[in-house]
XYZ file of C-alpha atoms in Angstrom:
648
model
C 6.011 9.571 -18.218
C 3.932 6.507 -18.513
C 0.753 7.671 -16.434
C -2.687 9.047 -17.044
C -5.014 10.479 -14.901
C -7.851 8.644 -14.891
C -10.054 10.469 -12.180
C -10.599 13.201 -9.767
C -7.955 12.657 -7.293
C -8.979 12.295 -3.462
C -6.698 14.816 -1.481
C -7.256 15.811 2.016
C -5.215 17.343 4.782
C -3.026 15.565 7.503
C -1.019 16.676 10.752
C 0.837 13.466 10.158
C 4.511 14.369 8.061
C 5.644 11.815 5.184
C 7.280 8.695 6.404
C 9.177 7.882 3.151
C 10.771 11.113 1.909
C 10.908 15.004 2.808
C 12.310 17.689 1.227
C 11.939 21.709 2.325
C 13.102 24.220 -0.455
C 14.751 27.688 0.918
C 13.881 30.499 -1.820
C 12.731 28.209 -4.531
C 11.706 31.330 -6.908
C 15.139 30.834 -7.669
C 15.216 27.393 -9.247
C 14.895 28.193 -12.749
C 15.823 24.694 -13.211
C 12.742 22.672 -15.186
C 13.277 19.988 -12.296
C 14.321 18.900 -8.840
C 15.612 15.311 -8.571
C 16.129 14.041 -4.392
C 18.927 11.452 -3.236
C 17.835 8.346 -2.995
C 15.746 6.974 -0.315
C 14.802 3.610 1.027
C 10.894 2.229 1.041
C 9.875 -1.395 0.856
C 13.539 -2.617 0.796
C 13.941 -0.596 -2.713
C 15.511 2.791 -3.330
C 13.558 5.562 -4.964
C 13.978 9.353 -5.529
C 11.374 12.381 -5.806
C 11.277 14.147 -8.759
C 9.454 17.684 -8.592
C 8.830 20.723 -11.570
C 8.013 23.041 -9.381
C 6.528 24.821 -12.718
C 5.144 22.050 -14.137
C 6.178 19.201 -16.553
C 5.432 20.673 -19.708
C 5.985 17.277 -21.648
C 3.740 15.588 -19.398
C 0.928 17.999 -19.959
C 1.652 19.754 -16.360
C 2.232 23.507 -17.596
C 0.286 25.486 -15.309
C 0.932 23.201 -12.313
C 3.206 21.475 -9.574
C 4.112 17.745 -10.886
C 5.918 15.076 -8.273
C 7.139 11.920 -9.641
C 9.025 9.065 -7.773
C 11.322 7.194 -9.851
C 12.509 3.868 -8.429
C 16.244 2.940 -8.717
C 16.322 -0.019 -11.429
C 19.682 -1.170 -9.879
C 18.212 -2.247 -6.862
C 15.559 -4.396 -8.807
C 18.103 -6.456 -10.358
C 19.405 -7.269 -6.920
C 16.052 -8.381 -5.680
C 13.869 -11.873 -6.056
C 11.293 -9.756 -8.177
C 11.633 -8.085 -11.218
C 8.390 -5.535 -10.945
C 7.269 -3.774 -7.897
C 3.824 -2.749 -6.825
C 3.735 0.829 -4.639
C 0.812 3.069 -3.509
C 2.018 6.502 -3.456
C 0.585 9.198 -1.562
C 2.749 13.054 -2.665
C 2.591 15.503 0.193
C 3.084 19.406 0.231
C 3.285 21.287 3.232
C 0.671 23.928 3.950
C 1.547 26.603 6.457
C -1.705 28.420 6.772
C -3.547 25.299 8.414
C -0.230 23.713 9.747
C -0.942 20.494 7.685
C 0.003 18.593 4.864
C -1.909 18.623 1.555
C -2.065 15.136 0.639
C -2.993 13.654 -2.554
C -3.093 10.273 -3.444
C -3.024 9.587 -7.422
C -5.264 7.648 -9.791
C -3.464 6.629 -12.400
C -3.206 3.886 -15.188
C 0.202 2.750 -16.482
C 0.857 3.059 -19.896
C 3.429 0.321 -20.425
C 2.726 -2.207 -17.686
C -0.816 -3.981 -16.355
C -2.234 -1.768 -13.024
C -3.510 -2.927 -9.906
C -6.533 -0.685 -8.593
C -7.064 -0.926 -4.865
C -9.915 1.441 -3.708
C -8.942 5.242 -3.664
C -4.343 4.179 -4.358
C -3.215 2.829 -7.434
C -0.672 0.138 -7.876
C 2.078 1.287 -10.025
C 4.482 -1.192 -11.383
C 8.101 -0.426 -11.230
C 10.113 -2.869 -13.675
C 13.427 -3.200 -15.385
C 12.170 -3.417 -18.309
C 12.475 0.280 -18.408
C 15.371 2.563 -17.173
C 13.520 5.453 -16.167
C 10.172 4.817 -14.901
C 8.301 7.299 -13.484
C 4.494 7.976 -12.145
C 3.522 11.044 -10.973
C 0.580 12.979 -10.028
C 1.456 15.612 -12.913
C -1.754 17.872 -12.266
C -0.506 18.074 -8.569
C -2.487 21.180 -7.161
C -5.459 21.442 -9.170
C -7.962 23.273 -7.282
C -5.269 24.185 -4.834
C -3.199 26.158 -7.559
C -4.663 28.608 -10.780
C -2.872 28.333 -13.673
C -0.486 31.082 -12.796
C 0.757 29.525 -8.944
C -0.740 32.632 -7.733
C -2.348 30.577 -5.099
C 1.057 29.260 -4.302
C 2.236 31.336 -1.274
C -0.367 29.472 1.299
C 2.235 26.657 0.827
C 5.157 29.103 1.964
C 6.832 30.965 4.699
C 8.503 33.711 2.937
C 9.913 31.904 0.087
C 10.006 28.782 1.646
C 7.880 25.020 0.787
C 7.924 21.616 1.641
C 7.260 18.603 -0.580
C 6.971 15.211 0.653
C 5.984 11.636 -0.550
C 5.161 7.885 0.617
C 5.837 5.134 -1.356
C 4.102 1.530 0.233
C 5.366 -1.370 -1.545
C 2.345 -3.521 -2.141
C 3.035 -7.197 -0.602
C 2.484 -9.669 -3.796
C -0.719 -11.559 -4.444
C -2.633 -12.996 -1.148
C -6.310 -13.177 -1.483
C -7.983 -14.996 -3.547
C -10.143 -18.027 -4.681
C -10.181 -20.960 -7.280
C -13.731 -22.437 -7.867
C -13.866 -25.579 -9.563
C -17.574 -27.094 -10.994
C -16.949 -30.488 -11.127
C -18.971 -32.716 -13.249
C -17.089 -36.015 -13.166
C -17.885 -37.417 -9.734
C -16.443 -40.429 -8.565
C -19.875 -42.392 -6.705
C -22.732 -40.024 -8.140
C -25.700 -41.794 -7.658
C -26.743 -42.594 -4.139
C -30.123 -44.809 -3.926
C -32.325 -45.664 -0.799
C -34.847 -48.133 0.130
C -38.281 -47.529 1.997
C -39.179 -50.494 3.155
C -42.705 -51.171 3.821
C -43.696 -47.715 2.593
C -47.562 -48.127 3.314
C -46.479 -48.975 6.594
C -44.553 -45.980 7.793
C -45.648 -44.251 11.340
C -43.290 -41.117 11.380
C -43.330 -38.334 9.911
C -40.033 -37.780 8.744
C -37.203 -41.156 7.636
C -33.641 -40.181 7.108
C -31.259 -41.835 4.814
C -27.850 -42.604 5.519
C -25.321 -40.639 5.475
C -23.030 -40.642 1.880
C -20.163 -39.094 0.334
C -20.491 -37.333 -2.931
C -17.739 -34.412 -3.895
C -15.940 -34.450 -0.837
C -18.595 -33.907 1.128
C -21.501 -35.975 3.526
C -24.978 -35.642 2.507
C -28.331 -37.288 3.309
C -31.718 -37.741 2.097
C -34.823 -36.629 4.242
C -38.333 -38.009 3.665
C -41.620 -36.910 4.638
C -43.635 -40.285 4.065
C -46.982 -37.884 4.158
C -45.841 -34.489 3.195
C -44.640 -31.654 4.926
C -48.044 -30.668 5.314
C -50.793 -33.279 6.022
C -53.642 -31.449 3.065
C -50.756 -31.919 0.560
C -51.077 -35.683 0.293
C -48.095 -35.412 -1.275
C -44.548 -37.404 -1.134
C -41.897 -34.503 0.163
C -38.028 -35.057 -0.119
C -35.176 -33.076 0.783
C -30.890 -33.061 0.256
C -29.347 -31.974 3.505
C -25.311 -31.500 3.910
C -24.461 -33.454 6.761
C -24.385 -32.017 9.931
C -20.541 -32.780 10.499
C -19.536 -31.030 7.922
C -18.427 -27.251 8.812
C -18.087 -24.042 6.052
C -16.119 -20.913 6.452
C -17.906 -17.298 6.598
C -17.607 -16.895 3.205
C -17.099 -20.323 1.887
C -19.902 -22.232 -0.460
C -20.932 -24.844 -1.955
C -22.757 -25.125 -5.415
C -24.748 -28.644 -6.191
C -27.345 -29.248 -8.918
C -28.810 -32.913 -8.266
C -31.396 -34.929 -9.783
C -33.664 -36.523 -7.866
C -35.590 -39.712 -8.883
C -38.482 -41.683 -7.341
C -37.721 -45.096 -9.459
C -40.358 -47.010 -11.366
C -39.562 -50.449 -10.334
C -41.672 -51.959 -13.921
C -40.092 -49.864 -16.242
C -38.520 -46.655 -17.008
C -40.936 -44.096 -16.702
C -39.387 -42.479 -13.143
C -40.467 -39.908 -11.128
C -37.732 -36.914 -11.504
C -36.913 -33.676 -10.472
C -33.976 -31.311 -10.587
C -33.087 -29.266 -8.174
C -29.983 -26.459 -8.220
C -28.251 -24.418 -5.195
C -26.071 -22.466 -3.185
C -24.907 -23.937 0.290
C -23.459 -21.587 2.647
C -21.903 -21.079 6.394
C -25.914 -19.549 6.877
C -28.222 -21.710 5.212
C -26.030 -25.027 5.613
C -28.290 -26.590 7.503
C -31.370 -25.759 5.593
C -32.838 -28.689 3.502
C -33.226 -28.338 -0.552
C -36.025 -30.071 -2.403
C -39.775 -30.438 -2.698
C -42.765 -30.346 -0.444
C -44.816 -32.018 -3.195
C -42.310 -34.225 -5.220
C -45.017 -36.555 -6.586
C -48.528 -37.620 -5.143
C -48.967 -40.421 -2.603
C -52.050 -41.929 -4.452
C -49.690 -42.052 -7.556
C -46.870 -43.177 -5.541
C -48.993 -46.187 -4.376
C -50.015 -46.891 -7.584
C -47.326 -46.998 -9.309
C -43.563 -46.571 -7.375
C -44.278 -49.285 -5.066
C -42.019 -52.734 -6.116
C -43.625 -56.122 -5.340
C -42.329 -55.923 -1.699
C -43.954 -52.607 -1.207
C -40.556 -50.802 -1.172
C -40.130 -47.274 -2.401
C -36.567 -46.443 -4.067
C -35.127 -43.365 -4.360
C -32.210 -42.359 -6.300
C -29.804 -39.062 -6.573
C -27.665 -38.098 -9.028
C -25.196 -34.982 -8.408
C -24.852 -33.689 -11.885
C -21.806 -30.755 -10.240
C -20.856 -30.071 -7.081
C -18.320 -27.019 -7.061
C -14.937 -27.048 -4.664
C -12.947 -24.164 -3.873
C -9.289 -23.035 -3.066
C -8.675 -20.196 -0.693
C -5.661 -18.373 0.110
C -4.293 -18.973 3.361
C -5.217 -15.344 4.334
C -9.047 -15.385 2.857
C -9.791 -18.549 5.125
C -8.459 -16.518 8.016
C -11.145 -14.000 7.269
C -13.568 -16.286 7.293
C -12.355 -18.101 10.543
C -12.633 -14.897 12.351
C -15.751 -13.094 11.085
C -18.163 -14.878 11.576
C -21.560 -12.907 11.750
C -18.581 -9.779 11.901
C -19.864 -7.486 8.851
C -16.408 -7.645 6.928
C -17.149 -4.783 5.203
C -17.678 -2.373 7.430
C -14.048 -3.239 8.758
C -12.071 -4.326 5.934
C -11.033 -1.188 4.340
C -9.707 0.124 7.758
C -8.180 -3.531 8.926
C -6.238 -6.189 7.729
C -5.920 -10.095 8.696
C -3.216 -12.869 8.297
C -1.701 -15.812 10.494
C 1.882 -15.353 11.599
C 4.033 -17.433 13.559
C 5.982 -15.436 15.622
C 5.094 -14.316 19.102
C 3.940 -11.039 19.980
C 6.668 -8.300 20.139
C 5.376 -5.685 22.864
C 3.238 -7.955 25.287
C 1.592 -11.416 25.936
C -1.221 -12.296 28.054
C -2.042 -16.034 29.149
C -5.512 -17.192 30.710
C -5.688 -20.395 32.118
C -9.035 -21.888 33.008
C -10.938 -18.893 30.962
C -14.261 -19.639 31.951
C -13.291 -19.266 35.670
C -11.175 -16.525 35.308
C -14.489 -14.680 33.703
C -16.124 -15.035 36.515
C -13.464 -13.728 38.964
C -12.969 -9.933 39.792
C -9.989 -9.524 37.293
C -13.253 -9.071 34.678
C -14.765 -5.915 36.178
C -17.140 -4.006 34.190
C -16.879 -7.306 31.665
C -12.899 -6.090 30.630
C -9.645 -7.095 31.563
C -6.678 -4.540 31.641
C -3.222 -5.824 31.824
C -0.319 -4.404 33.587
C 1.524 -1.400 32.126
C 4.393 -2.201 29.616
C 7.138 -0.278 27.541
C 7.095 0.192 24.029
C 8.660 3.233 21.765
C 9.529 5.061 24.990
C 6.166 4.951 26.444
C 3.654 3.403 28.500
C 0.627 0.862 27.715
C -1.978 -1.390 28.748
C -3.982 -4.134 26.684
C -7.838 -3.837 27.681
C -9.646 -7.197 26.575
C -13.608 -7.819 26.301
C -14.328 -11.112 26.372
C -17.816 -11.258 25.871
C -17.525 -7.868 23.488
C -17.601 -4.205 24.192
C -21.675 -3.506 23.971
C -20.884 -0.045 23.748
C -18.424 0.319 21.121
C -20.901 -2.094 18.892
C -18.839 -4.927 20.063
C -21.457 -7.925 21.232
C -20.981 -11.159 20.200
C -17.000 -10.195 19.538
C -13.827 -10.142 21.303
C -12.814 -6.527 21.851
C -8.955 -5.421 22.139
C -8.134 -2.148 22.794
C -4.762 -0.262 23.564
C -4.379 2.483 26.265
C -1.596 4.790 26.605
C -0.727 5.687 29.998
C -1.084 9.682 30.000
C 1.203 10.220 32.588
C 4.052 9.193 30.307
C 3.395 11.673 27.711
C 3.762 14.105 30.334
C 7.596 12.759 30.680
C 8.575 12.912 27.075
C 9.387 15.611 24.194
C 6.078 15.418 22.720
C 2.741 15.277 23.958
C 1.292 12.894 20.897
C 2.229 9.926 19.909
C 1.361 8.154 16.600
C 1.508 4.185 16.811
C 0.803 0.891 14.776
C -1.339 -1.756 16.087
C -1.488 -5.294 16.019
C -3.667 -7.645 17.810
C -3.344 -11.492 18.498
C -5.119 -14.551 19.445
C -3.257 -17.720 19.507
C -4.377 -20.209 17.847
C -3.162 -24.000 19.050
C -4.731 -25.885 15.954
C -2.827 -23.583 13.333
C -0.306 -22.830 15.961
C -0.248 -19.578 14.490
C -1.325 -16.455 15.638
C -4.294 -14.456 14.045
C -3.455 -11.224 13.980
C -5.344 -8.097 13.168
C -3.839 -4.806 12.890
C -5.299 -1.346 11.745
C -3.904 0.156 8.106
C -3.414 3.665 9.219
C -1.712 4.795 12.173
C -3.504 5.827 15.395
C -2.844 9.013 17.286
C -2.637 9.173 20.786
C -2.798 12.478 23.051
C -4.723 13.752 26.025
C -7.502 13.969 24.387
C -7.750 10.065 23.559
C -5.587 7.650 24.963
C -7.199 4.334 23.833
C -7.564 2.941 20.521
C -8.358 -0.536 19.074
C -11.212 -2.672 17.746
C -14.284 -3.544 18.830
C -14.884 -6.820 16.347
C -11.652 -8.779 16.923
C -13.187 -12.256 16.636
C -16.588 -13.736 17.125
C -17.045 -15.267 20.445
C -18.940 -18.298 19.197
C -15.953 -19.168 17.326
C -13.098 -18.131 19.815
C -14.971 -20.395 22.874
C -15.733 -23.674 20.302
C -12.406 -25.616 21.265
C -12.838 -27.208 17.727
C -11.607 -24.054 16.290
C -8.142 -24.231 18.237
C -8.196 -20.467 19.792
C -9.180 -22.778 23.635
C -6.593 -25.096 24.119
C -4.918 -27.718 26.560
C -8.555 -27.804 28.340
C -9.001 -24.029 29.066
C -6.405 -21.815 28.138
C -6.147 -19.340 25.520
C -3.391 -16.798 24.774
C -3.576 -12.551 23.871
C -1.306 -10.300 22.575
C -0.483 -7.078 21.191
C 2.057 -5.079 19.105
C 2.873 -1.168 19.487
C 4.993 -0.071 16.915
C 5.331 3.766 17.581
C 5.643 5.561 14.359
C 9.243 7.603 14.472
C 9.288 10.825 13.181
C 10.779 11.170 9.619
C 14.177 10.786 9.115
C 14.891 10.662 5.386
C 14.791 14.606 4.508
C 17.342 17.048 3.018
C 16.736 21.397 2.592
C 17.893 23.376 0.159
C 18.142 27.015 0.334
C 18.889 28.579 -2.976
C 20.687 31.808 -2.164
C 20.504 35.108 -4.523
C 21.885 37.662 -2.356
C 26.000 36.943 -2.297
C 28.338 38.894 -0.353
C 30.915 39.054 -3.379
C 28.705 37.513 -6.383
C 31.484 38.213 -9.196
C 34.663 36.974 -9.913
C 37.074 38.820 -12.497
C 40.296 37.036 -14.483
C 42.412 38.124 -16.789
C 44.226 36.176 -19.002
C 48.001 37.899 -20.538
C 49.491 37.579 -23.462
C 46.515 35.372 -25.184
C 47.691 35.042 -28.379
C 50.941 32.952 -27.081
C 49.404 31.211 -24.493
C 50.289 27.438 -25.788
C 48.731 24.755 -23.095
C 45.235 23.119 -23.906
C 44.007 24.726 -20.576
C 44.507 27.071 -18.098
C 43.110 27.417 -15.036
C 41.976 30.673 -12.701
C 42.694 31.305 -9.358
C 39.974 30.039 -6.363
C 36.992 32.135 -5.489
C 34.696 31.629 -2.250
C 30.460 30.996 -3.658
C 28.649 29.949 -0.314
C 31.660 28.286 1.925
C 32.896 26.077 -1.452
C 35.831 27.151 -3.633
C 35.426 27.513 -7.678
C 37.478 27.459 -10.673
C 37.142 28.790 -14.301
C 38.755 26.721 -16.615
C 39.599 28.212 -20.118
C 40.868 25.972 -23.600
C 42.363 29.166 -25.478
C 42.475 26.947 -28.608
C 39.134 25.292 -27.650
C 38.629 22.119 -25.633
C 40.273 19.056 -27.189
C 36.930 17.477 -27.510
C 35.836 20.115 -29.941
C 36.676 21.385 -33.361
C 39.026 23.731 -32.119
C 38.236 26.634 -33.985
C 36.209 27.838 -30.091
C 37.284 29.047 -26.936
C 36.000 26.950 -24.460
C 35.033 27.982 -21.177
C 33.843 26.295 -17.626
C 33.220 26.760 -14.000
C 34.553 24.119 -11.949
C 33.687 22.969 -7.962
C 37.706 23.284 -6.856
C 39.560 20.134 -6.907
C 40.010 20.850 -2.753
C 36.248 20.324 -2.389
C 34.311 16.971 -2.418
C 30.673 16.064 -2.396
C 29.103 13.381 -1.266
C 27.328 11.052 -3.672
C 23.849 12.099 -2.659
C 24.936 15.824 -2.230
C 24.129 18.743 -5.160
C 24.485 22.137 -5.393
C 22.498 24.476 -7.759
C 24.661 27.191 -9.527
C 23.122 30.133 -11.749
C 25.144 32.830 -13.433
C 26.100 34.327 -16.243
C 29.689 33.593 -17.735
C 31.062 36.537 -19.890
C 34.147 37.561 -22.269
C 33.959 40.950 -22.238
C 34.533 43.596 -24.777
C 37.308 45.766 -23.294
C 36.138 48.841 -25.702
C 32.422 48.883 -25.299
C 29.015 46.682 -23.947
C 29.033 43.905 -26.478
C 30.125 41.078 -24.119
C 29.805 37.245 -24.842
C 27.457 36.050 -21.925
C 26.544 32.394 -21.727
C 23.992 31.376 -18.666
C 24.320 28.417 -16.722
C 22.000 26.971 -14.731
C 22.528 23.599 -13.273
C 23.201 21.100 -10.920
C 26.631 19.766 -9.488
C 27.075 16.494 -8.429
C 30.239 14.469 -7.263
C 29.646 12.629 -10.689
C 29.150 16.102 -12.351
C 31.567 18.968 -11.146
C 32.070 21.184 -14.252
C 29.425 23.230 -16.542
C 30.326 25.242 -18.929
C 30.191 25.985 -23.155
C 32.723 24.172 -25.767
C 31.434 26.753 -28.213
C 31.733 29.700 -26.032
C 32.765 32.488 -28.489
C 34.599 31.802 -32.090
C 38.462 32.449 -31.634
C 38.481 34.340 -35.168
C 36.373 36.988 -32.945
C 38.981 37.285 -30.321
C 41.424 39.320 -32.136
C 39.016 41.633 -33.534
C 36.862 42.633 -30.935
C 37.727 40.769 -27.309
C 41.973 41.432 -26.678
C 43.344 44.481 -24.919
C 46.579 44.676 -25.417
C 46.741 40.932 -26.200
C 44.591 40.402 -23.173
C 42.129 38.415 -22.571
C 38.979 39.384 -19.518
C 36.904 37.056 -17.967
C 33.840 37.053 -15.876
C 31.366 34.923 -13.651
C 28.234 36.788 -12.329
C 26.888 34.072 -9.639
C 23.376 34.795 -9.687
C 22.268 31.785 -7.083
C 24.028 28.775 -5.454
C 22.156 26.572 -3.248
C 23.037 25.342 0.281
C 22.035 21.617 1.437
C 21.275 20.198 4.826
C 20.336 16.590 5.291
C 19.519 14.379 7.399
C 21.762 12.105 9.376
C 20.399 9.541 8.169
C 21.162 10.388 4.730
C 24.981 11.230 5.041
């Protein structure tokens, strides 16, 4: 099936129900089909379907246990800009005894195609290169589930389960990094000139300012050491103080650093290699004791008592970040990524916010004022999904949500509204924003999992929006026009599922059999004949019997099937699940001809029968009464199907 297991997998238990796919079964004991395959359902702007053996894929080493698959419809691929598709997928089954759903979500590497771990999901690809793809969790209730499903009625009411799954298309590639060590530099060498060197008062000379790898550096001299005792010549390289890095942006230099011998050749050197970062970019890298000044005297001065210096950058590294990764490092800051990053994500978008705005102009008044009481803001009350919400806003950080130093955002439902609606719980999405005028974009932070609201908490959101050092710097674009700034917030309320279908597989028939009887055999002369209508569940059936075999064959069979009636039509999702036995009988004793079938019907698929049902030099002998011919159907099960609107 192109999948191994490669690990434990993490399950746990959630009130939430799928949002891709659900499907509840209705006496499933009776599907003594190997396999259950669902319509088709949308996710990610691709169709899929669930695949379930709800006794195990034995060909995928699942004997013993519940397997789930989700196959993706290649069709749809070929009508889409991408030829392979990334999807986490998280199976569900429905446990009745705590009133949740069992989730698991798979580990798995792909056999065929490369994988794409991100922490507890997998990526699975989905490509045309392959008709039938498929990735499963094929071990589905280990643990849960012995060997022998005897475990298997905590997931039932009576002979009832639910199976469920979510498929997340994975977005393509947006994080990541190029880091380039450059060794040919245009304008390595940099040199300075101490004039008068015996003659310097201060205790510290800068050089100017030069441009070496894209970047401003200068030299810093200590004429007489860092430290008076030393007696020693001390020199530093500092990045300029105009030049700004990211959170996680750095820099990586290794420079030689010569004190020049102005009669010859034999210099004073050093090398010197390191790391500059948003936290240390200010620090200076060098030596407190480069070289001696009694040697420096001696020998480094030139004939007009100069001393020159020289640097050489030998590399200076540059990097490329993805338009998302220097977002991240815009907005953390000091912000300890992660402790937030596998619960958040970032990214710059240009449209407004959808549910509600918020304006402040002349911020540093406004903080002042009485509209910040208690150091918050709350806005007015605004619709979204059929309820009621405000936007809280820290300014200067909620302290006690661990939220100094950051902008907090929060979301509050108003309670009262729950009180006027179906449900008293609410499961939403949220985004935050904070315009941004130099990017003239807004960065936007939003939660990965949705948040559920009740009575017992009404307010969610997060505490480490954006530093506040680097929201009030106007340099950084989020203060604007003088002393505005702009807020906002999206509530997407989660809907409840709507892809779903239930199939109740019924056993106990009001009339399960169906006789016919078929004259004068031996001079019936058409290639088929077909029986009167019988009721199974609401639809209409036919037998259909080829006395000289079906033209398909070798015509030395009968051939017999049971047909949906041509009066009935299914839709091209729809399928109904027949068992029974099909039987010529033996008019003189017990030795009948009985065939099983046990399948599906589809609107491509309306007929199942046997070409080879019983040998017509039999007939004669042992199977005509009086040149007549008796046939029966003993319906064993036929499913029933409800769907969802959505899905008709």
């Amino acid at each position: 099936m192109g999948s191994t297991v490669l690990d434990a997998n993490p399950s746990t238990l959630r009130e939430h129900p799928p949002s891709s796919y659900s499907i509840k079964f209705e006496n499933i004991a009776e599907l003594d089909d190997g396999k259950y395959e669902s319509s088709l359902f949308a996710a990610g702007g691709y169709n899929w379907r669930l695949v379930i053996y709800p006794k195990g894929n034995a060909k995928d080493e699942g004997s013993g246990f519940i397997s789930m698959y989700v196959e993706i419809d290649s069709t749809n691929l070929l009508s889409s800009p991408l030829t392979g598709v990334f999807a986490y997928l998280v199976f569900f089954v429905y446990n009745k005894k705590t009133d949740k759903y069992f989730t698991i979500k798979g580990l798995y590497i792909s056999n065929i195609f490369h994988i794409y771990i991100d922490l507890l999901l997998v990526c699975f690809p989905f490509s045309i290169h392959s008709l039938l793809v498929f990735f499963t969790h094929r071990q589905f209730m280990h643990d849960v589930i012995d060997s022998e499903l005897k475990r298997f009625n905590a997931f039932r009411t009576g002979d009832q389960c639910e199976f469920g799954v979510d498929v997340l298309v994975a977005p393509s590639l947006t994080k990541w990094e190029v880091v380039s060590f450059n060794q040919k530099i245009l304008d390595p060498k940099f040199s300075w000139s101490l004039k008068k060197f015996k003659e310097l008062k201060e205790e510290l000379y800068n050089s100017d300012k030069f441009l070496v790898g894209g970047r401003q550096w200068f030299l810093k001299v200590h004429p007489k050491g860092v430290k008076a005792r030393d007696n020693s010549l001390s020199i530093y390289v500092y990045l300029s103080e105009s030049e700004t890095l990211n959170a996680e942006e750095k820099i990586y230099t290794r420079v030689h650093l010569r004190v020049l011998d102005p009669f010859g050749s034999i210099h004073q050197a050093g090398q010197c290699n390191f790391w500059r970062t948003n936290t240390n970019k200010n620090q200076g890298y060098g030596w407190p004791t480069f070289a001696s000044l009694d040697k420096v005297r001696e020998k480094y001065l030139d004939n007009e008592g100069s001393l020159n210096i020289e640097i050489e950058f030998a590399v200076v590294s540059s990097t490329k970040y993805s338009p998302i990764l220097i977002l991240s490092s815009l907005a953390s800051g000091s912000m300890m990524c992660s402790s937030v990053s596998s619960t958040t994500l970032r990214s710059w978008r240009e449209r407004t916010p959808n549910s509600y705005s918020l304006k402040l102009q002349n911020i540093s008044q406004v903080e002042k004022s009485t509209l910040f009481s208690d150091g918050k803001y709350q806005s007015r009350l605004f619709s979204s999904g059929g309820y009621n919400w405000r936007m809280i806003i820290y300014p200067k950080g909620n302290r006690k949500d661990d939220g100094s130093g950051f902008i907090s955002m929060y979301v509050e439902i108003d309670s009262t509204s729950l009180l006027t609606t179906p449900t008293t719980e609410v499961f939403a999405d949220l985004r935050f924003f904070v315009f941004n005028k130099k990017e003239n974009k807004y960065y936007t932070i939003q939660h990965v999992e949705s948040k559920l609201f009740n009575a017992f908490r009404t307010i969610w959101g997060l505490a480490q929006v954006l530093p506040v050092d680097t929201f009030t710097d106007p340099k950084n674009g989020y203060i604007f026009e003088g002393d505005q700034c702009e807020f906002g917030v999206d509530v997407i309320v989660a809907a409840p599922p709507t892809n779903w279908e239930i199939h109740t597989l019924h056993e106990a028939l009001s009339q399960p059999k169906f006789f016919w009887t078929v004259k004068n055999f031996s001079e019936l002369n058409n290639n088929v004949y077909t029986s009167g209508n019988f009721s199974m569940r609401e639809r209409k059936w036919v037998l259909k019997l080829y006395p000289k075999g079906d033209v398909k064959g070798d015509r030395k069979w009968l051939s017999l099937y049971l047909y949906l009636d041509q009066s009935e039509t299914l839709k091209e999702s729809e399928k109904i699940f027949v068992q029974a036995q099909l039987r010529v009988l033996d008019p003189r004793g017990s030795n009948h001809v009985t065939h099983k079938i046990s399948s599906w019907y589809t609107s491509s698929n309306t007929a199942w029968g046997y070409r080879k049902f019983v040998s017509l030099a039999e007939i004669p002998k042992a199977y005509l009464d009086k040149d007549t011919l008796k046939v029966q159907i003993d319906v064993e099960v036929v499913s029933e199907a409800e769907f969802s609107p959505s899905m008709i």
